[in-house]
């Protein structure tokens, strides 16, 4: 660990380590050394918190954890990806027996029903485990079936390495890997803030710790769910973009952006929401790159030129960077599509793209209604036909982000959300004041800001479209508050901006106060979780 | 937004006397500790278990003088009361008698709730002595008065069949098994620690509670230390 000074490069920048030492490992080692000690500390905080959550939440009480486990099981046991089996049924005798002995579906969705906590119930679980039933199912992984495989392939490693064949042991170890991904997310959030607000060191720590102690994030980090890797990749994309905006786009920085985006897309297709923002970012980065050669003032001088680009004008270097980003992002997606089609015999996009057939729900697909639905999912209804009987902005997104846990079956007392509203409005007001105060700098960075706004809009549209299509095809509700956690870096940025209102003296104290509030919030969430399942 | 790394405005650390982060953290964590202590000392009746039945409304009827019996219950250890949701259509709420039987039909605990309880509402029917853990037990509730009572539960509820006045009834009463009297969270802590060790992987369950406390403490301590150090670093 090194406490690199602000502005020192990381992740492919001009680290102090000898740059010509060949090999990917040297580059990676340099990148790791360039990460400040505070970033590692924030990541360890997130890891500890995620691990704590992984022990607090009973097995299979994280949303869809049974399905995600089934996917990993399919990968690890058969070496293939799951495929749809109709009618949807059991996953594997071993997992099904454990799910039944844990009384899983008597607990999920019923906040009054605790986890098994009598010795007789433990004896039943032990008896099921001793049967050593087959871990091979019929190939279906329930709601996870259509997901891309990267997260599950990674989770197959702890699955295989866990010495016992017991479902609950494997699940526990798989949860540790998820917590590690949560730590990586927080590290990338720190690095994102470092690029975004390079002059305000305390704000990086504040923002990263706010994410580390965000209860919904901690809860998901403690479970087996591919959202965990999605959040990491989303944070990586935003970090890569911020870095390129600050230091200029080069092939290596393009590689970082493309790698995070590409791997993210084959982790969960939700990250397609970031594609327009990334594309606009690349265009802007090329457009604004000076058409003079590297090494001249104002060029991307903090990255030593590679032999093949040393004498190129900066714009050409940026073009190369954009090309590398696009190619690296597209490569895993193309490979995934080809393998799906020719090897795995699966549809790449569950439900396909384009229109959606209405089921027996009474809803008929209409583009106009879809647009209205997307709008109302996030914003107040204007003249449109009502799409919801409640306010999604408050009920789903705000209350959900503050805290709704389990299979969305328990939450805080009502006063917590009211207090959270006041604090949130204050933070937003502080952040807005800071933006107004720094409007000149903001104007200079309007393009970059537009990219982040586009990332938010892209995610809102993507979730909204899926929400509407789920409504039309099944009548069900798709959206869940955890889907917005891909925007955690921007949440951290909002908090970091707010702390800067206090200036050099009060800023760190405001940040510390917010982090302490987040700690209290997280502890309270863990307390209600213990009360929910064990009391 | 500043784009200047290490600008004069931000490069130097604040004078030592002006550091506020440590006091803010101390006060904040102190407030959290006090709040936690207040919660831990709150006393209330606590559960020993439930029968996982959903309460979909007052759907299980029990006429005056009738008894309902619900077999197949896992009666947790240390049960001192049966908590049920109940409503009375008319008249004052009648006295209710609860009986717990083991698999062989022997009564292991019994008790009575006096009439005029507040209806509709959640009521606790006390039983004595506190039970040992019993699988395949039967819970019976007798209406000792004339007004009919309806209990919260599900109907139908899978394949569960209870008997009301000796007749089968497709449904199930939701029962929460309560420990005797009231307890603070602090007093319940050893029980919670034991429950925390159940229904988890063998790899983690015996040390999960200690690891959880340690991890939480580590996260808080490291976060505080990092905030303080970063303020000093400027």
XYZ file of C-alpha atoms in Angstrom:
769
model
C 0.000 0.000 0.000
C 1.191 3.473 -0.668
C -0.311 6.795 0.138
C 0.007 8.267 -3.282
C -0.334 11.993 -3.456
C -3.358 13.467 -5.202
C -2.829 13.400 -8.833
C -0.548 10.421 -8.718
C -1.553 7.880 -11.282
C -3.139 4.540 -10.727
C -4.587 1.768 -12.813
C -2.365 2.212 -15.775
C -0.973 5.648 -15.105
C 2.683 6.616 -14.741
C 3.364 4.831 -11.519
C 6.727 5.340 -9.923
C 7.570 1.724 -10.589
C 9.704 1.157 -13.622
C 7.282 1.349 -16.473
C 9.252 -0.640 -18.918
C 9.207 -3.725 -16.796
C 7.378 -5.894 -19.183
C 4.415 -8.056 -18.421
C 0.890 -7.686 -17.247
C 1.871 -8.607 -13.706
C 4.243 -5.690 -13.470
C 1.580 -3.320 -14.706
C -0.909 -4.731 -12.235
C 1.604 -4.537 -9.404
C 2.251 -0.927 -10.274
C -1.448 -0.185 -10.323
C -1.942 -1.844 -6.958
C 0.982 0.086 -5.452
C -0.485 3.331 -6.703
C -3.732 2.835 -4.817
C -3.673 5.023 -1.700
C -3.665 3.397 1.725
C -6.972 5.098 2.516
C -8.595 3.360 -0.446
C -7.467 -0.016 0.837
C -8.722 0.894 4.284
C -12.160 1.795 2.895
C -12.209 -1.481 0.956
C -11.344 -3.441 4.094
C -14.143 -1.650 5.944
C -16.536 -2.715 3.184
C -15.189 -6.261 3.282
C -15.636 -6.496 7.052
C -19.127 -5.075 6.827
C -20.082 -7.360 3.931
C -18.748 -10.396 5.785
C -20.719 -9.389 8.872
C -23.856 -9.167 6.746
C -23.059 -12.551 5.220
C -23.125 -14.095 8.678
C -26.172 -12.202 9.915
C -28.541 -12.967 7.050
C -29.737 -16.589 7.114
C -29.032 -18.735 4.060
C -31.178 -17.985 0.996
C -32.721 -14.857 2.502
C -30.993 -12.556 0.018
C -33.252 -12.036 -3.021
C -33.087 -14.913 -5.509
C -30.132 -16.464 -3.699
C -31.571 -19.933 -4.314
C -31.566 -19.243 -8.060
C -28.049 -17.795 -8.108
C -26.782 -20.761 -6.107
C -28.464 -23.097 -8.584
C -26.694 -21.370 -11.476
C -23.292 -21.769 -9.793
C -24.129 -25.366 -9.004
C -24.935 -26.007 -12.649
C -21.641 -24.444 -13.756
C -19.596 -26.263 -11.113
C -21.274 -29.654 -11.279
C -21.959 -29.993 -15.001
C -19.662 -27.428 -16.562
C -22.564 -25.968 -18.508
C -24.851 -22.990 -18.223
C -28.438 -23.388 -17.096
C -31.269 -23.417 -19.572
C -34.973 -22.901 -19.237
C -36.971 -25.951 -18.256
C -40.736 -25.759 -18.396
C -42.492 -26.031 -16.090
C -40.007 -24.373 -13.768
C -39.403 -26.809 -10.996
C -36.811 -28.182 -8.617
C -33.199 -27.134 -8.990
C -31.289 -30.104 -7.575
C -32.296 -32.679 -5.001
C -29.545 -31.490 -2.645
C -30.400 -27.807 -2.826
C -34.125 -28.437 -2.760
C -33.842 -30.596 0.347
C -31.861 -27.918 2.159
C -34.270 -25.194 1.059
C -37.139 -27.253 2.427
C -35.415 -28.100 5.701
C -34.635 -24.409 6.235
C -38.352 -23.665 5.719
C -37.123 -21.069 3.233
C -40.379 -20.315 1.528
C -42.236 -20.117 4.809
C -39.884 -17.331 5.808
C -39.337 -15.312 2.624
C -41.965 -12.676 2.195
C -43.391 -13.236 5.688
C -41.741 -10.799 8.049
C -43.369 -12.430 11.062
C -41.724 -15.768 10.389
C -38.213 -16.126 11.786
C -35.436 -18.434 10.680
C -35.399 -21.909 12.226
C -34.149 -21.506 15.760
C -34.893 -24.682 17.608
C -32.553 -27.610 18.018
C -35.152 -29.944 16.504
C -35.145 -27.853 13.333
C -31.350 -27.991 13.286
C -31.595 -31.768 13.594
C -33.885 -31.859 10.541
C -31.374 -29.773 8.571
C -28.510 -32.050 9.640
C -30.499 -35.104 8.614
C -31.121 -33.673 5.143
C -27.458 -32.829 4.732
C -26.437 -36.364 5.733
C -28.532 -37.819 2.907
C -25.911 -36.507 0.469
C -28.419 -36.138 -2.356
C -27.430 -35.366 -5.911
C -26.210 -31.838 -6.582
C -27.238 -32.144 -10.226
C -30.558 -30.700 -11.214
C -32.492 -30.529 -14.447
C -30.517 -27.542 -15.654
C -32.862 -24.755 -14.621
C -31.691 -21.935 -12.377
C -35.072 -20.256 -11.935
C -34.887 -16.458 -12.207
C -31.118 -16.548 -12.758
C -31.283 -18.832 -15.801
C -31.054 -16.077 -18.405
C -28.123 -14.258 -16.797
C -24.689 -14.108 -18.403
C -22.126 -16.359 -16.749
C -19.154 -14.364 -15.445
C -20.259 -13.974 -11.834
C -21.263 -17.599 -11.652
C -18.045 -18.871 -13.180
C -16.133 -16.906 -10.540
C -18.392 -18.268 -7.805
C -17.761 -21.798 -9.058
C -14.229 -21.432 -7.653
C -15.245 -21.154 -3.963
C -17.986 -23.690 -4.661
C -15.396 -26.184 -5.808
C -12.804 -25.237 -3.204
C -15.158 -25.654 -0.255
C -14.074 -29.000 1.121
C -17.465 -30.265 2.238
C -20.201 -31.052 -0.218
C -22.734 -29.295 1.970
C -24.910 -26.657 0.383
C -24.784 -24.350 3.405
C -20.994 -24.478 3.654
C -20.592 -23.729 -0.030
C -23.088 -20.894 0.195
C -21.212 -19.382 3.154
C -17.915 -19.354 1.251
C -19.562 -18.050 -1.903
C -20.921 -15.194 0.169
C -17.352 -14.297 1.139
C -16.483 -13.829 -2.513
C -19.462 -11.521 -2.894
C -18.218 -9.509 0.075
C -14.856 -9.266 -1.633
C -16.574 -7.884 -4.719
C -18.270 -5.336 -2.461
C -14.836 -4.323 -1.191
C -13.625 -3.954 -4.782
C -16.616 -1.746 -5.517
C -15.772 0.547 -2.619
C -12.149 0.693 -3.722
C -13.247 1.752 -7.190
C -15.641 4.301 -5.728
C -12.697 5.789 -3.844
C -10.618 5.875 -7.021
C -13.523 7.439 -8.911
C -13.802 10.225 -6.334
C -10.068 10.726 -6.454
C -10.302 11.428 -10.152
C -13.504 13.437 -9.867
C -12.497 15.687 -6.964
C -8.712 15.533 -6.941
C -8.218 18.474 -4.632
C -10.330 17.271 -1.737
C -8.668 14.291 -0.179
C -10.988 13.815 2.790
C -13.980 13.691 0.446
C -12.715 10.485 -1.214
C -12.691 8.707 2.118
C -16.040 10.129 3.133
C -17.733 9.084 -0.088
C -16.203 5.607 -0.122
C -17.103 4.967 3.521
C -20.655 6.159 2.911
C -20.912 3.396 0.327
C -19.156 0.866 2.575
C -21.746 1.444 5.300
C -24.783 1.754 3.002
C -27.044 -0.925 4.494
C -28.679 -2.163 1.303
C -25.272 -2.462 -0.335
C -23.939 -4.307 2.716
C -26.912 -6.631 2.704
C -26.471 -7.519 -0.974
C -22.676 -7.787 -0.527
C -23.320 -10.461 2.058
C -25.312 -12.629 -0.327
C -24.860 -14.661 -3.480
C -26.241 -12.424 -6.203
C -24.700 -11.368 -9.503
C -25.548 -7.756 -8.702
C -22.389 -7.738 -6.618
C -20.109 -8.033 -9.611
C -22.355 -5.706 -11.583
C -21.785 -2.962 -8.978
C -18.034 -3.514 -9.178
C -18.023 -3.265 -12.937
C -20.313 -0.215 -12.940
C -17.991 1.536 -10.484
C -15.068 0.538 -12.686
C -16.663 2.038 -15.793
C -17.322 5.341 -14.018
C -13.801 5.333 -12.578
C -12.354 4.724 -16.031
C -14.400 7.526 -17.540
C -13.506 9.989 -14.771
C -9.865 9.086 -15.135
C -9.909 9.595 -18.886
C -11.657 12.942 -18.497
C -9.047 14.080 -16.041
C -5.944 12.743 -17.708
C -6.892 12.192 -21.329
C -7.918 9.109 -23.202
C -5.162 6.708 -24.144
C -5.263 3.092 -25.313
C -4.481 1.893 -21.791
C -7.267 3.994 -20.260
C -9.540 2.870 -23.035
C -8.657 -0.685 -22.087
C -9.725 -0.028 -18.500
C -13.065 1.459 -19.575
C -13.708 -1.288 -22.114
C -12.707 -4.097 -19.768
C -15.015 -2.964 -16.985
C -17.872 -2.407 -19.423
C -17.352 -5.648 -21.320
C -17.021 -7.839 -18.251
C -19.948 -5.979 -16.698
C -22.144 -6.716 -19.696
C -21.436 -10.424 -19.452
C -22.076 -10.235 -15.722
C -25.531 -8.743 -16.003
C -27.060 -7.180 -19.064
C -28.314 -4.323 -16.916
C -24.999 -2.604 -17.558
C -26.189 -1.948 -21.085
C -27.638 1.140 -19.419
C -24.112 2.575 -19.254
C -23.368 2.024 -22.946
C -24.780 5.349 -24.194
C -22.947 7.266 -21.469
C -19.710 5.452 -22.241
C -20.106 6.060 -25.965
C -20.720 9.766 -25.423
C -17.764 9.898 -23.055
C -15.472 8.369 -25.680
C -16.701 10.756 -28.350
C -16.200 13.751 -26.071
C -12.770 12.569 -25.014
C -11.648 12.222 -28.626
C -13.248 15.485 -29.624
C -11.638 17.510 -26.880
C -8.196 15.934 -27.215
C -5.783 18.477 -28.670
C -4.570 17.733 -32.155
C -0.956 18.097 -31.125
C 1.603 15.483 -30.376
C 2.027 13.833 -27.013
C 4.474 15.269 -24.574
C 3.435 18.790 -25.373
C 1.760 20.793 -22.594
C -1.846 19.817 -22.104
C -1.563 16.394 -23.616
C -2.068 13.192 -21.697
C 1.428 13.524 -20.376
C 1.098 11.625 -17.149
C 1.017 8.361 -18.992
C 4.290 7.543 -20.618
C 3.797 7.056 -24.315
C 4.009 3.606 -25.722
C 6.535 3.231 -28.521
C 3.824 3.021 -31.137
C 1.998 6.147 -29.987
C 4.854 8.364 -28.825
C 4.804 10.659 -31.802
C 1.091 10.642 -32.509
C -1.066 13.718 -32.029
C -3.098 13.482 -28.805
C -6.311 13.211 -30.771
C -5.037 10.168 -32.576
C -4.007 8.661 -29.273
C -7.515 9.354 -27.961
C -9.002 7.791 -31.078
C -6.939 4.708 -30.461
C -8.098 4.746 -26.850
C -11.722 4.942 -27.935
C -11.200 2.118 -30.390
C -9.561 -0.052 -27.729
C -12.401 0.712 -25.300
C -15.053 -0.221 -27.850
C -13.241 -3.355 -29.011
C -12.511 -4.586 -25.504
C -16.093 -3.929 -24.410
C -17.567 -5.645 -27.441
C -15.305 -8.686 -27.454
C -16.781 -10.501 -24.426
C -20.299 -9.583 -25.507
C -19.722 -10.973 -28.994
C -18.173 -14.100 -27.544
C -21.109 -14.499 -25.193
C -23.624 -14.114 -28.009
C -21.787 -16.625 -30.191
C -21.429 -19.178 -27.416
C -25.079 -18.764 -26.524
C -26.119 -19.401 -30.066
C -23.704 -22.125 -31.149
C -22.670 -23.895 -27.964
C -25.108 -23.371 -25.131
C -28.289 -23.178 -27.165
C -29.630 -20.369 -25.039
C -31.252 -17.047 -25.837
C -28.841 -14.261 -24.961
C -31.493 -11.774 -23.929
C -34.306 -13.386 -21.959
C -37.588 -12.427 -23.548
C -35.740 -11.058 -26.570
C -35.690 -7.455 -27.640
C -38.366 -5.291 -29.229
C -42.027 -5.608 -28.379
C -43.418 -7.978 -25.832
C -46.438 -10.176 -26.101
C -49.129 -9.478 -23.554
C -50.002 -12.406 -21.400
C -53.215 -12.900 -19.543
C -52.629 -9.785 -17.497
C -55.015 -7.406 -19.226
C -52.109 -5.197 -20.274
C -51.318 -4.606 -23.938
C -47.951 -3.381 -25.096
C -47.897 0.208 -26.240
C -44.822 2.326 -26.828
C -46.642 5.400 -25.602
C -47.582 3.645 -22.382
C -44.076 2.315 -22.049
C -42.627 5.816 -22.172
C -45.230 6.933 -19.665
C -44.383 3.985 -17.421
C -40.662 4.756 -17.504
C -41.349 8.390 -16.683
C -43.668 7.619 -13.786
C -41.300 5.047 -12.368
C -38.883 7.845 -11.541
C -40.656 11.163 -11.747
C -43.975 12.671 -10.687
C -46.863 11.858 -12.997
C -47.872 14.776 -15.180
C -50.805 14.498 -17.567
C -50.280 10.801 -18.203
C -52.511 7.894 -17.406
C -51.539 6.557 -13.966
C -49.163 3.611 -14.135
C -48.772 3.087 -10.414
C -51.063 3.247 -7.409
C -48.181 4.522 -5.307
C -45.210 6.800 -5.747
C -42.311 4.635 -6.960
C -39.851 7.471 -6.324
C -40.700 7.415 -2.624
C -41.841 3.847 -2.029
C -39.533 1.867 -4.263
C -36.456 3.970 -4.690
C -36.105 6.216 -1.669
C -37.513 3.925 1.003
C -35.904 0.960 -0.690
C -32.499 2.607 -0.823
C -32.727 3.690 2.806
C -33.560 0.124 3.632
C -35.846 -2.713 2.665
C -34.274 -6.085 3.198
C -34.729 -9.813 2.827
C -37.023 -10.701 -0.015
C -38.325 -7.138 0.394
C -40.157 -8.294 3.497
C -38.880 -6.101 6.302
C -37.794 -2.537 6.745
C -37.257 0.249 9.263
C -39.955 1.963 11.302
C -41.557 4.853 9.415
C -39.715 7.612 11.294
C -36.374 6.435 9.907
C -37.452 7.289 6.367
C -38.649 10.726 7.452
C -35.333 11.451 9.131
C -33.518 10.085 6.083
C -35.523 12.418 3.877
C -34.422 15.462 5.863
C -30.783 14.365 5.820
C -30.920 13.562 2.109
C -32.456 16.919 1.243
C -29.778 18.649 3.298
C -27.005 16.712 1.561
C -28.493 17.446 -1.859
C -28.799 21.142 -0.961
C -25.153 21.233 0.186
C -24.023 19.475 -2.981
C -26.060 21.865 -5.125
C -24.594 24.847 -3.278
C -21.123 23.497 -3.919
C -21.875 23.079 -7.618
C -23.152 26.642 -7.791
C -20.092 27.889 -5.921
C -17.824 26.075 -8.354
C -19.902 26.850 -11.416
C -16.886 27.969 -13.440
C -15.193 24.618 -12.963
C -18.522 22.930 -13.542
C -18.924 24.745 -16.829
C -15.500 23.543 -17.917
C -16.486 19.996 -17.049
C -20.038 20.140 -18.400
C -19.332 17.338 -20.849
C -18.188 15.021 -18.103
C -21.193 15.924 -15.968
C -23.446 15.208 -18.959
C -21.929 11.727 -19.186
C -22.801 10.983 -15.559
C -26.310 12.331 -16.039
C -26.624 10.113 -19.092
C -25.503 7.101 -17.045
C -28.288 7.834 -14.549
C -30.816 8.355 -17.337
C -29.693 5.167 -19.056
C -30.190 3.102 -15.927
C -33.560 4.700 -15.252
C -34.686 3.951 -18.808
C -33.355 0.404 -18.739
C -35.069 -0.452 -15.460
C -38.232 1.304 -16.584
C -38.378 -0.634 -19.848
C -37.917 -3.932 -18.050
C -40.487 -2.900 -15.484
C -43.079 -2.162 -18.143
C -42.393 -5.354 -20.049
C -42.688 -7.416 -16.896
C -45.981 -5.720 -16.169
C -47.327 -6.446 -19.642
C -46.143 -10.025 -19.850
C -46.762 -11.239 -16.302
C -48.519 -8.474 -14.415
C -45.670 -8.584 -11.918
C -43.472 -5.901 -10.426
C -39.913 -5.994 -11.733
C -38.174 -3.126 -10.022
C -36.230 -3.519 -6.809
C -34.253 -0.858 -4.959
C -30.975 -2.759 -5.323
C -31.057 -2.102 -9.063
C -29.930 1.495 -8.502
C -26.793 0.476 -6.641
C -24.891 0.569 -9.932
C -24.962 4.316 -9.345
C -23.220 4.118 -5.968
C -20.187 6.060 -7.243
C -22.473 8.984 -8.059
C -24.136 8.690 -4.651
C -20.670 8.895 -3.131
C -19.882 11.876 -5.341
C -23.010 13.662 -4.144
C -21.963 13.159 -0.517
C -18.384 14.151 -1.266
C -19.555 17.348 -2.950
C -21.791 18.136 0.018
C -18.906 17.879 2.467
C -16.914 20.403 0.488
C -19.392 23.084 1.452
C -17.715 23.165 4.854
C -14.370 24.060 3.358
C -11.061 22.863 4.699
C -11.945 23.128 8.353
C -15.552 21.982 8.553
C -15.601 19.763 5.473
C -13.867 16.767 7.064
C -16.067 17.144 10.149
C -19.221 17.189 8.025
C -17.914 14.119 6.241
C -17.167 12.372 9.529
C -20.642 13.223 10.819
C -22.215 11.723 7.698
C -20.101 8.578 7.985
C -21.065 8.183 11.642
C -24.704 8.532 10.597
C -24.110 5.852 7.983
C -22.530 3.612 10.626
C -25.577 4.085 12.865
C -27.848 3.424 9.902
C -25.991 0.229 9.045
C -25.962 -0.995 12.654
C -29.657 -0.331 12.938
C -30.241 -2.297 9.733
C -28.244 -5.196 11.135
C -30.192 -4.996 14.394
C -33.582 -5.178 12.654
C -32.230 -8.047 10.579
C -31.283 -9.956 13.731
C -34.691 -9.159 15.207
C -36.394 -10.270 11.978
C -34.759 -13.672 11.792
C -33.693 -14.594 15.307
C -36.110 -12.977 17.770
C -15.560 21.361 -8.817
C -11.886 21.831 -8.381
C -9.629 20.170 -10.810
C -6.393 21.207 -9.181
C -4.601 18.484 -7.338
C -2.861 19.587 -4.215
C -3.710 23.239 -4.721
C -2.501 25.680 -2.049
C -6.005 25.816 -0.653
C -6.014 22.138 0.053
C -2.460 20.993 0.369
C -1.613 21.901 3.962
C -3.105 20.071 6.912
C -5.273 22.171 9.225
C -3.657 23.378 12.438
C -3.694 20.743 15.139
C -6.032 22.709 17.406
C -8.707 22.880 14.746
C -9.133 19.213 14.081
C -12.763 18.300 14.480
C -13.080 14.825 13.018
C -12.047 12.896 16.122
C -14.472 14.752 18.420
C -17.282 14.376 15.873
C -16.641 10.635 15.639
C -16.404 10.290 19.410
C -19.676 12.112 19.969
C -21.409 10.228 17.146
C -20.272 6.792 18.233
C -21.103 7.687 21.823
C -24.620 8.616 20.779
C -24.943 5.320 18.885
C -23.724 3.427 21.947
C -26.241 5.179 24.202
C -29.072 4.520 21.741
C -28.037 0.873 21.519
C -28.009 0.593 25.300
C -31.482 2.115 25.561
C -32.785 -0.409 23.031
C -31.000 -3.319 24.692
C -32.654 -2.449 28.008
C -36.185 -2.325 26.615
C -38.280 -5.083 28.107
C -41.100 -6.848 26.264
C -42.492 -10.347 25.729
C -40.222 -12.287 23.354
C -40.939 -15.200 21.031
C -39.785 -18.739 21.433
C -40.983 -19.593 17.912
C -43.854 -19.519 15.451
C -45.672 -22.089 13.371
C -44.880 -20.102 10.163
C -48.562 -19.861 9.265
C -49.594 -16.671 7.522
C -52.262 -14.594 9.158
C -54.571 -13.790 6.249
C -57.382 -12.561 8.503
C -59.789 -13.828 11.111
C -60.614 -16.987 9.215
C -60.598 -19.678 11.899
C -63.947 -19.627 13.751
C -64.533 -21.020 17.232
C -68.019 -21.045 18.646
C -68.998 -20.660 22.286
C -67.942 -23.671 24.329
C -66.063 -25.217 21.408
C -62.453 -26.346 21.270
C -60.091 -26.279 18.334
C -57.035 -28.486 18.166
C -54.097 -28.003 15.859
C -51.812 -31.024 15.504
C -48.337 -31.237 14.011
C -46.947 -28.315 15.941
C -43.301 -27.891 16.819
C -43.617 -26.461 20.314
C -40.384 -24.634 21.148
C -38.616 -24.960 24.449
C -39.435 -22.341 27.037
C -42.901 -21.487 25.755
C -44.966 -19.692 28.374
C -47.804 -18.304 26.281
C -49.610 -18.697 22.967
C -49.923 -15.468 21.001
C -52.815 -15.396 18.538
C -54.808 -12.733 16.737
C -58.459 -12.878 17.740
C -61.714 -11.051 17.089
C -65.169 -11.246 18.606
C -68.174 -10.514 16.443
C -70.460 -9.460 19.277
C -70.533 -9.383 23.047
C -67.574 -9.215 25.357
C -64.512 -11.294 24.690
C -64.767 -14.697 26.371
C -62.183 -16.453 28.487
C -59.942 -18.817 26.530
C -58.108 -21.896 27.643
C -54.926 -23.121 25.993
C -53.580 -26.651 26.216
C -50.366 -28.063 24.824
C -50.036 -31.813 24.293
C -47.093 -33.890 23.309
C -47.123 -36.444 20.488
C -48.596 -39.064 22.809
C -51.474 -36.752 23.725
C -50.306 -36.003 27.246
C -50.853 -32.442 28.434
C -47.501 -30.724 28.889
C -48.751 -27.222 29.656
C -52.053 -25.432 30.064
C -53.407 -22.065 31.065
C -56.221 -19.609 30.772
C -56.750 -16.069 29.517
C -59.490 -14.239 31.369
C -62.314 -12.713 29.370
C -62.850 -9.105 28.325
C -59.623 -8.869 26.420
C -59.469 -6.169 23.820
C -60.899 -7.401 20.528
C -59.939 -7.459 17.783
C -56.353 -7.737 18.786
C -53.352 -9.863 19.540
C -53.695 -11.845 22.745
C -51.387 -13.989 24.811
C -52.861 -17.128 26.394
C -50.496 -18.007 29.242
C -49.567 -21.660 29.727
C -47.607 -23.381 32.501
C -45.175 -24.876 33.012
C -42.773 -23.550 30.397
C -42.392 -26.303 27.822
C -39.555 -28.436 26.653
C -39.049 -28.661 22.913
C -41.729 -30.940 21.488
C -42.157 -32.110 17.919
C -45.528 -33.318 16.678
C -47.350 -31.557 19.486
C -50.965 -30.465 19.515
C -52.190 -27.022 20.531
C -55.800 -26.731 21.671
C -57.765 -23.584 22.408
C -61.149 -23.761 24.104
C -63.688 -20.967 24.087
C -64.938 -20.845 27.659
C -67.668 -18.320 26.952
C -70.678 -17.951 24.686
C -69.629 -15.350 22.065
C -67.948 -16.882 19.031
C -64.324 -15.944 18.440
C -62.439 -15.820 15.142
C -58.694 -16.380 15.061
C -56.078 -15.217 12.605
C -54.684 -17.856 10.290
C -54.914 -19.306 6.823
C -57.655 -21.291 5.189
C -56.911 -23.450 3.418
C -53.258 -23.823 4.416
C -51.690 -26.502 2.280
C -52.717 -29.880 3.540
C -53.115 -28.816 7.144
C -56.328 -29.867 8.835
C -57.287 -28.866 12.344
C -60.331 -29.920 14.292
C -62.996 -27.575 15.565
C -65.529 -29.114 17.940
C -64.318 -32.487 16.730
C -64.877 -31.722 13.044
C -62.044 -31.349 10.518
C -61.356 -27.845 9.249
C -59.091 -27.049 6.270
C -56.883 -24.350 7.649
C -54.479 -23.429 10.363
C -54.289 -21.001 13.210
C -51.217 -18.769 13.300
C -49.514 -19.247 16.616
C -46.572 -17.376 17.993
C -45.011 -19.167 20.921
C -43.942 -16.713 23.595
C -41.401 -17.004 26.341
C -42.729 -16.411 29.876
C -42.952 -12.812 31.055
C -40.956 -9.937 29.633
C -37.267 -9.732 28.864
C -34.831 -7.081 27.769
C -32.851 -7.632 24.590
C -29.799 -7.836 26.796
C -31.317 -10.687 28.793
C -32.287 -12.398 25.546
C -28.771 -12.038 24.095
C -27.545 -15.536 25.047
C -30.667 -17.038 23.454
C -30.141 -14.934 20.318
C -26.531 -16.076 20.190
C -27.676 -19.697 20.288
C -30.286 -19.134 17.579
C -27.630 -17.374 15.505
C -25.672 -20.629 15.514
C -28.506 -22.640 13.951
C -29.522 -23.212 10.318
C -26.186 -22.056 8.920
C -23.288 -23.939 7.378
C -21.233 -26.016 9.802
C -18.235 -24.130 8.534
C -19.414 -20.878 10.110
C -22.243 -21.441 12.512
C -20.305 -22.116 15.704
C -18.290 -18.920 15.532
C -20.574 -16.717 13.412
C -21.778 -14.539 16.285
C -18.269 -13.753 17.527
C -16.992 -13.126 14.017
C -19.912 -10.813 13.317
C -19.227 -8.694 16.396
C -15.529 -8.614 15.614
C -16.074 -7.652 11.976
C -18.452 -4.854 12.900
C -15.992 -3.524 15.473
C -13.166 -3.755 12.944
C -15.172 -1.893 10.296
C -16.056 0.932 12.680
C -12.572 1.247 14.151
C -10.879 1.235 10.752
C -13.347 3.757 9.343
C -12.762 6.096 12.294
C -9.008 5.745 12.026
C -9.060 6.414 8.290
C -11.213 9.527 8.656
C -8.906 10.916 11.336
C -5.768 10.152 9.334
C -7.170 11.667 6.166
C -8.062 14.865 7.994
C -4.485 15.078 9.247
C -3.167 14.363 5.771
C -5.322 17.183 4.422
